[in-house]
């Protein structure tokens, strides 16, 4: 079951391997911001949605699940963020080009590529998914 999550210790355990890519991220203060939404399945899998505008967020996935299990779980996360009480209409994301599994995941979930930009962690693909696109994709 997907629920909103507030425990920074569990989140940081899953995020640990990516710590070098998380410049300036502080889980405790991020989770304390009511505009941000962290969802979890209770088994070490998390999605973070950082509010950009009243109806758009930037999404981040941190999963211990892999492959088809991860796709199924991420579809549940998308359903929760789009149909829950969060008012989300658009999800944007940045995926490092060297994360082939994450790029594959984006395609499986219906995210649309919007180009490549350089960041402090290297080149990333910009992606987006609207609620309408998600409803049509499902």
PDB file of C-alpha atoms in Angstrom:
ATOM      1  CA  UNK A   1       0.000   0.000   0.000  1.00  0.00           C
ATOM      2  CA  UNK A   2       1.320   3.417  -1.002  1.00  0.00           C
ATOM      3  CA  UNK A   3       1.267   6.047   1.736  1.00  0.00           C
ATOM      4  CA  UNK A   4       2.775   9.445   2.420  1.00  0.00           C
ATOM      5  CA  UNK A   5       6.052   9.065   4.289  1.00  0.00           C
ATOM      6  CA  UNK A   6       7.810  11.347   6.795  1.00  0.00           C
ATOM      7  CA  UNK A   7      10.667   9.226   8.245  1.00  0.00           C
ATOM      8  CA  UNK A   8      13.991  10.628   7.048  1.00  0.00           C
ATOM      9  CA  UNK A   9      16.050   7.669   8.351  1.00  0.00           C
ATOM     10  CA  UNK A  10      14.350   5.107   6.119  1.00  0.00           C
ATOM     11  CA  UNK A  11      14.499   7.440   3.153  1.00  0.00           C
ATOM     12  CA  UNK A  12      18.213   8.113   3.622  1.00  0.00           C
ATOM     13  CA  UNK A  13      18.964   4.393   3.873  1.00  0.00           C
ATOM     14  CA  UNK A  14      17.568   3.874   0.353  1.00  0.00           C
ATOM     15  CA  UNK A  15      19.104   7.101  -0.948  1.00  0.00           C
ATOM     16  CA  UNK A  16      22.560   6.284   0.450  1.00  0.00           C
ATOM     17  CA  UNK A  17      24.080   4.934  -2.798  1.00  0.00           C
ATOM     18  CA  UNK A  18      23.070   8.155  -4.568  1.00  0.00           C
ATOM     19  CA  UNK A  19      24.361  10.528  -1.900  1.00  0.00           C
ATOM     20  CA  UNK A  20      27.142  11.919  -4.135  1.00  0.00           C
ATOM     21  CA  UNK A  21      24.456  13.006  -6.629  1.00  0.00           C
ATOM     22  CA  UNK A  22      22.255  14.732  -4.029  1.00  0.00           C
ATOM     23  CA  UNK A  23      24.013  18.054  -3.735  1.00  0.00           C
ATOM     24  CA  UNK A  24      22.397  20.139  -0.996  1.00  0.00           C
ATOM     25  CA  UNK A  25      19.600  17.676  -0.193  1.00  0.00           C
ATOM     26  CA  UNK A  26      18.648  17.441   3.497  1.00  0.00           C
ATOM     27  CA  UNK A  27      15.953  14.814   4.033  1.00  0.00           C
ATOM     28  CA  UNK A  28      14.694  16.073   7.388  1.00  0.00           C
ATOM     29  CA  UNK A  29      14.008  19.638   6.198  1.00  0.00           C
ATOM     30  CA  UNK A  30      12.739  18.450   2.801  1.00  0.00           C
ATOM     31  CA  UNK A  31      10.190  16.139   4.435  1.00  0.00           C
ATOM     32  CA  UNK A  32       9.118  18.899   6.842  1.00  0.00           C
ATOM     33  CA  UNK A  33       8.034  21.131   3.940  1.00  0.00           C
ATOM     34  CA  UNK A  34       4.281  20.453   3.508  1.00  0.00           C
ATOM     35  CA  UNK A  35       4.476  21.263  -0.224  1.00  0.00           C
ATOM     36  CA  UNK A  36       6.796  18.302  -0.814  1.00  0.00           C
ATOM     37  CA  UNK A  37       5.372  14.778  -1.011  1.00  0.00           C
ATOM     38  CA  UNK A  38       7.280  11.582  -0.246  1.00  0.00           C
ATOM     39  CA  UNK A  39       5.429   8.356  -1.011  1.00  0.00           C
ATOM     40  CA  UNK A  40       6.531   4.885   0.071  1.00  0.00           C
ATOM     41  CA  UNK A  41       5.361   1.302  -0.139  1.00  0.00           C
ATOM     42  CA  UNK A  42       6.829   0.633   3.334  1.00  0.00           C
ATOM     43  CA  UNK A  43       9.477  -1.687   1.864  1.00  0.00           C
ATOM     44  CA  UNK A  44      12.307   0.759   1.197  1.00  0.00           C
ATOM     45  CA  UNK A  45      10.959   2.184  -2.070  1.00  0.00           C
ATOM     46  CA  UNK A  46      10.314   5.928  -2.267  1.00  0.00           C
ATOM     47  CA  UNK A  47       9.244   8.645  -4.663  1.00  0.00           C
ATOM     48  CA  UNK A  48       9.834  12.276  -3.871  1.00  0.00           C
ATOM     49  CA  UNK A  49       7.735  14.992  -5.458  1.00  0.00           C
ATOM     50  CA  UNK A  50       9.084  18.492  -4.978  1.00  0.00           C
ATOM     51  CA  UNK A  51       6.504  21.217  -5.537  1.00  0.00           C
ATOM     52  CA  UNK A  52       7.421  23.654  -8.323  1.00  0.00           C
ATOM     53  CA  UNK A  53       4.061  25.356  -8.914  1.00  0.00           C
ATOM     54  CA  UNK A  54       0.661  24.719  -7.316  1.00  0.00           C
ATOM     55  CA  UNK A  55      -0.017  21.817  -9.720  1.00  0.00           C
ATOM     56  CA  UNK A  56       3.429  20.689 -10.893  1.00  0.00           C
ATOM     57  CA  UNK A  57       6.232  18.781  -9.207  1.00  0.00           C
ATOM     58  CA  UNK A  58       9.691  17.480  -9.939  1.00  0.00           C
ATOM     59  CA  UNK A  59       9.787  13.746  -9.325  1.00  0.00           C
ATOM     60  CA  UNK A  60      12.596  11.533  -8.020  1.00  0.00           C
ATOM     61  CA  UNK A  61      12.520   7.745  -7.624  1.00  0.00           C
ATOM     62  CA  UNK A  62      14.663   5.871  -5.112  1.00  0.00           C
ATOM     63  CA  UNK A  63      13.977   2.161  -5.296  1.00  0.00           C
ATOM     64  CA  UNK A  64      15.301  -1.104  -3.976  1.00  0.00           C
ATOM     65  CA  UNK A  65      12.858  -2.933  -6.290  1.00  0.00           C
ATOM     66  CA  UNK A  66      14.149  -3.681  -9.792  1.00  0.00           C
ATOM     67  CA  UNK A  67      12.798  -4.599 -13.218  1.00  0.00           C
ATOM     68  CA  UNK A  68       9.117  -5.366 -13.711  1.00  0.00           C
ATOM     69  CA  UNK A  69       8.478  -5.222  -9.952  1.00  0.00           C
ATOM     70  CA  UNK A  70       9.796  -1.644  -9.946  1.00  0.00           C
ATOM     71  CA  UNK A  71       7.630  -0.703 -12.953  1.00  0.00           C
ATOM     72  CA  UNK A  72       4.500  -2.024 -11.225  1.00  0.00           C
ATOM     73  CA  UNK A  73       5.396  -0.151  -8.055  1.00  0.00           C
ATOM     74  CA  UNK A  74       6.125   3.120  -9.886  1.00  0.00           C
ATOM     75  CA  UNK A  75       2.760   2.884 -11.638  1.00  0.00           C
ATOM     76  CA  UNK A  76       1.199   2.695  -8.172  1.00  0.00           C
ATOM     77  CA  UNK A  77       3.212   5.752  -7.091  1.00  0.00           C
ATOM     78  CA  UNK A  78       1.979   7.669 -10.150  1.00  0.00           C
ATOM     79  CA  UNK A  79      -1.618   6.692  -9.440  1.00  0.00           C
ATOM     80  CA  UNK A  80      -1.229   7.903  -5.850  1.00  0.00           C
ATOM     81  CA  UNK A  81       0.279  11.273  -6.772  1.00  0.00           C
ATOM     82  CA  UNK A  82      -2.157  11.970  -9.632  1.00  0.00           C
ATOM     83  CA  UNK A  83      -5.350  10.789  -7.909  1.00  0.00           C
ATOM     84  CA  UNK A  84      -4.509  11.615  -4.292  1.00  0.00           C
ATOM     85  CA  UNK A  85      -5.104  14.903  -2.455  1.00  0.00           C
ATOM     86  CA  UNK A  86      -1.971  16.547  -3.872  1.00  0.00           C
ATOM     87  CA  UNK A  87      -3.374  18.462  -6.868  1.00  0.00           C
ATOM     88  CA  UNK A  88      -0.609  17.322  -9.221  1.00  0.00           C
ATOM     89  CA  UNK A  89      -1.193  17.786 -12.953  1.00  0.00           C
ATOM     90  CA  UNK A  90       2.425  17.654 -14.244  1.00  0.00           C
ATOM     91  CA  UNK A  91       5.549  15.759 -13.183  1.00  0.00           C
ATOM     92  CA  UNK A  92       8.943  16.857 -14.492  1.00  0.00           C
ATOM     93  CA  UNK A  93      12.174  14.958 -14.020  1.00  0.00           C
ATOM     94  CA  UNK A  94      15.895  14.926 -14.705  1.00  0.00           C
ATOM     95  CA  UNK A  95      17.520  11.543 -15.328  1.00  0.00           C
ATOM     96  CA  UNK A  96      21.305  11.138 -15.615  1.00  0.00           C
ATOM     97  CA  UNK A  97      22.197   9.702 -19.015  1.00  0.00           C
ATOM     98  CA  UNK A  98      24.414   7.092 -17.355  1.00  0.00           C
ATOM     99  CA  UNK A  99      21.408   5.629 -15.465  1.00  0.00           C
ATOM    100  CA  UNK A 100      20.186   3.265 -18.201  1.00  0.00           C
ATOM    101  CA  UNK A 101      17.720   1.544 -15.878  1.00  0.00           C
ATOM    102  CA  UNK A 102      16.109   4.842 -14.903  1.00  0.00           C
ATOM    103  CA  UNK A 103      15.880   5.949 -18.546  1.00  0.00           C
ATOM    104  CA  UNK A 104      14.171   2.622 -19.336  1.00  0.00           C
ATOM    105  CA  UNK A 105      11.812   3.160 -16.391  1.00  0.00           C
ATOM    106  CA  UNK A 106      10.840   6.597 -17.713  1.00  0.00           C
ATOM    107  CA  UNK A 107       9.807   5.037 -21.038  1.00  0.00           C
ATOM    108  CA  UNK A 108       7.845   2.255 -19.314  1.00  0.00           C
ATOM    109  CA  UNK A 109       5.883   4.838 -17.319  1.00  0.00           C
ATOM    110  CA  UNK A 110       5.060   7.078 -20.282  1.00  0.00           C
ATOM    111  CA  UNK A 111       7.368  10.013 -19.525  1.00  0.00           C
ATOM    112  CA  UNK A 112       8.170  12.115 -22.596  1.00  0.00           C
ATOM    113  CA  UNK A 113      11.786  13.200 -23.263  1.00  0.00           C
ATOM    114  CA  UNK A 114      12.290  16.954 -23.608  1.00  0.00           C
ATOM    115  CA  UNK A 115      15.996  17.174 -24.339  1.00  0.00           C
ATOM    116  CA  UNK A 116      19.354  16.905 -22.569  1.00  0.00           C
ATOM    117  CA  UNK A 117      20.991  19.459 -20.273  1.00  0.00           C
ATOM    118  CA  UNK A 118      24.325  19.529 -18.444  1.00  0.00           C
ATOM    119  CA  UNK A 119      24.255  19.595 -14.635  1.00  0.00           C
ATOM    120  CA  UNK A 120      26.813  19.368 -11.837  1.00  0.00           C
ATOM    121  CA  UNK A 121      26.402  15.554 -11.909  1.00  0.00           C
ATOM    122  CA  UNK A 122      26.738  15.372 -15.717  1.00  0.00           C
ATOM    123  CA  UNK A 123      24.302  15.317 -18.629  1.00  0.00           C
ATOM    124  CA  UNK A 124      20.676  14.516 -17.817  1.00  0.00           C
ATOM    125  CA  UNK A 125      17.560  13.875 -19.861  1.00  0.00           C
ATOM    126  CA  UNK A 126      14.634  16.156 -19.050  1.00  0.00           C
ATOM    127  CA  UNK A 127      11.289  14.315 -19.003  1.00  0.00           C
ATOM    128  CA  UNK A 128       7.667  15.163 -18.293  1.00  0.00           C
ATOM    129  CA  UNK A 129       4.354  13.420 -17.760  1.00  0.00           C
ATOM    130  CA  UNK A 130       0.989  15.134 -17.446  1.00  0.00           C
ATOM    131  CA  UNK A 131      -1.990  13.691 -15.628  1.00  0.00           C
ATOM    132  CA  UNK A 132      -3.850  13.561 -18.945  1.00  0.00           C
ATOM    133  CA  UNK A 133      -0.986  11.662 -20.625  1.00  0.00           C
ATOM    134  CA  UNK A 134      -0.850   9.275 -17.663  1.00  0.00           C
ATOM    135  CA  UNK A 135      -4.599   8.589 -17.903  1.00  0.00           C
ATOM    136  CA  UNK A 136      -4.294   7.922 -21.634  1.00  0.00           C
ATOM    137  CA  UNK A 137      -1.177   5.750 -21.186  1.00  0.00           C
ATOM    138  CA  UNK A 138      -2.790   3.515 -18.598  1.00  0.00           C
TER     139      UNK A 138
END
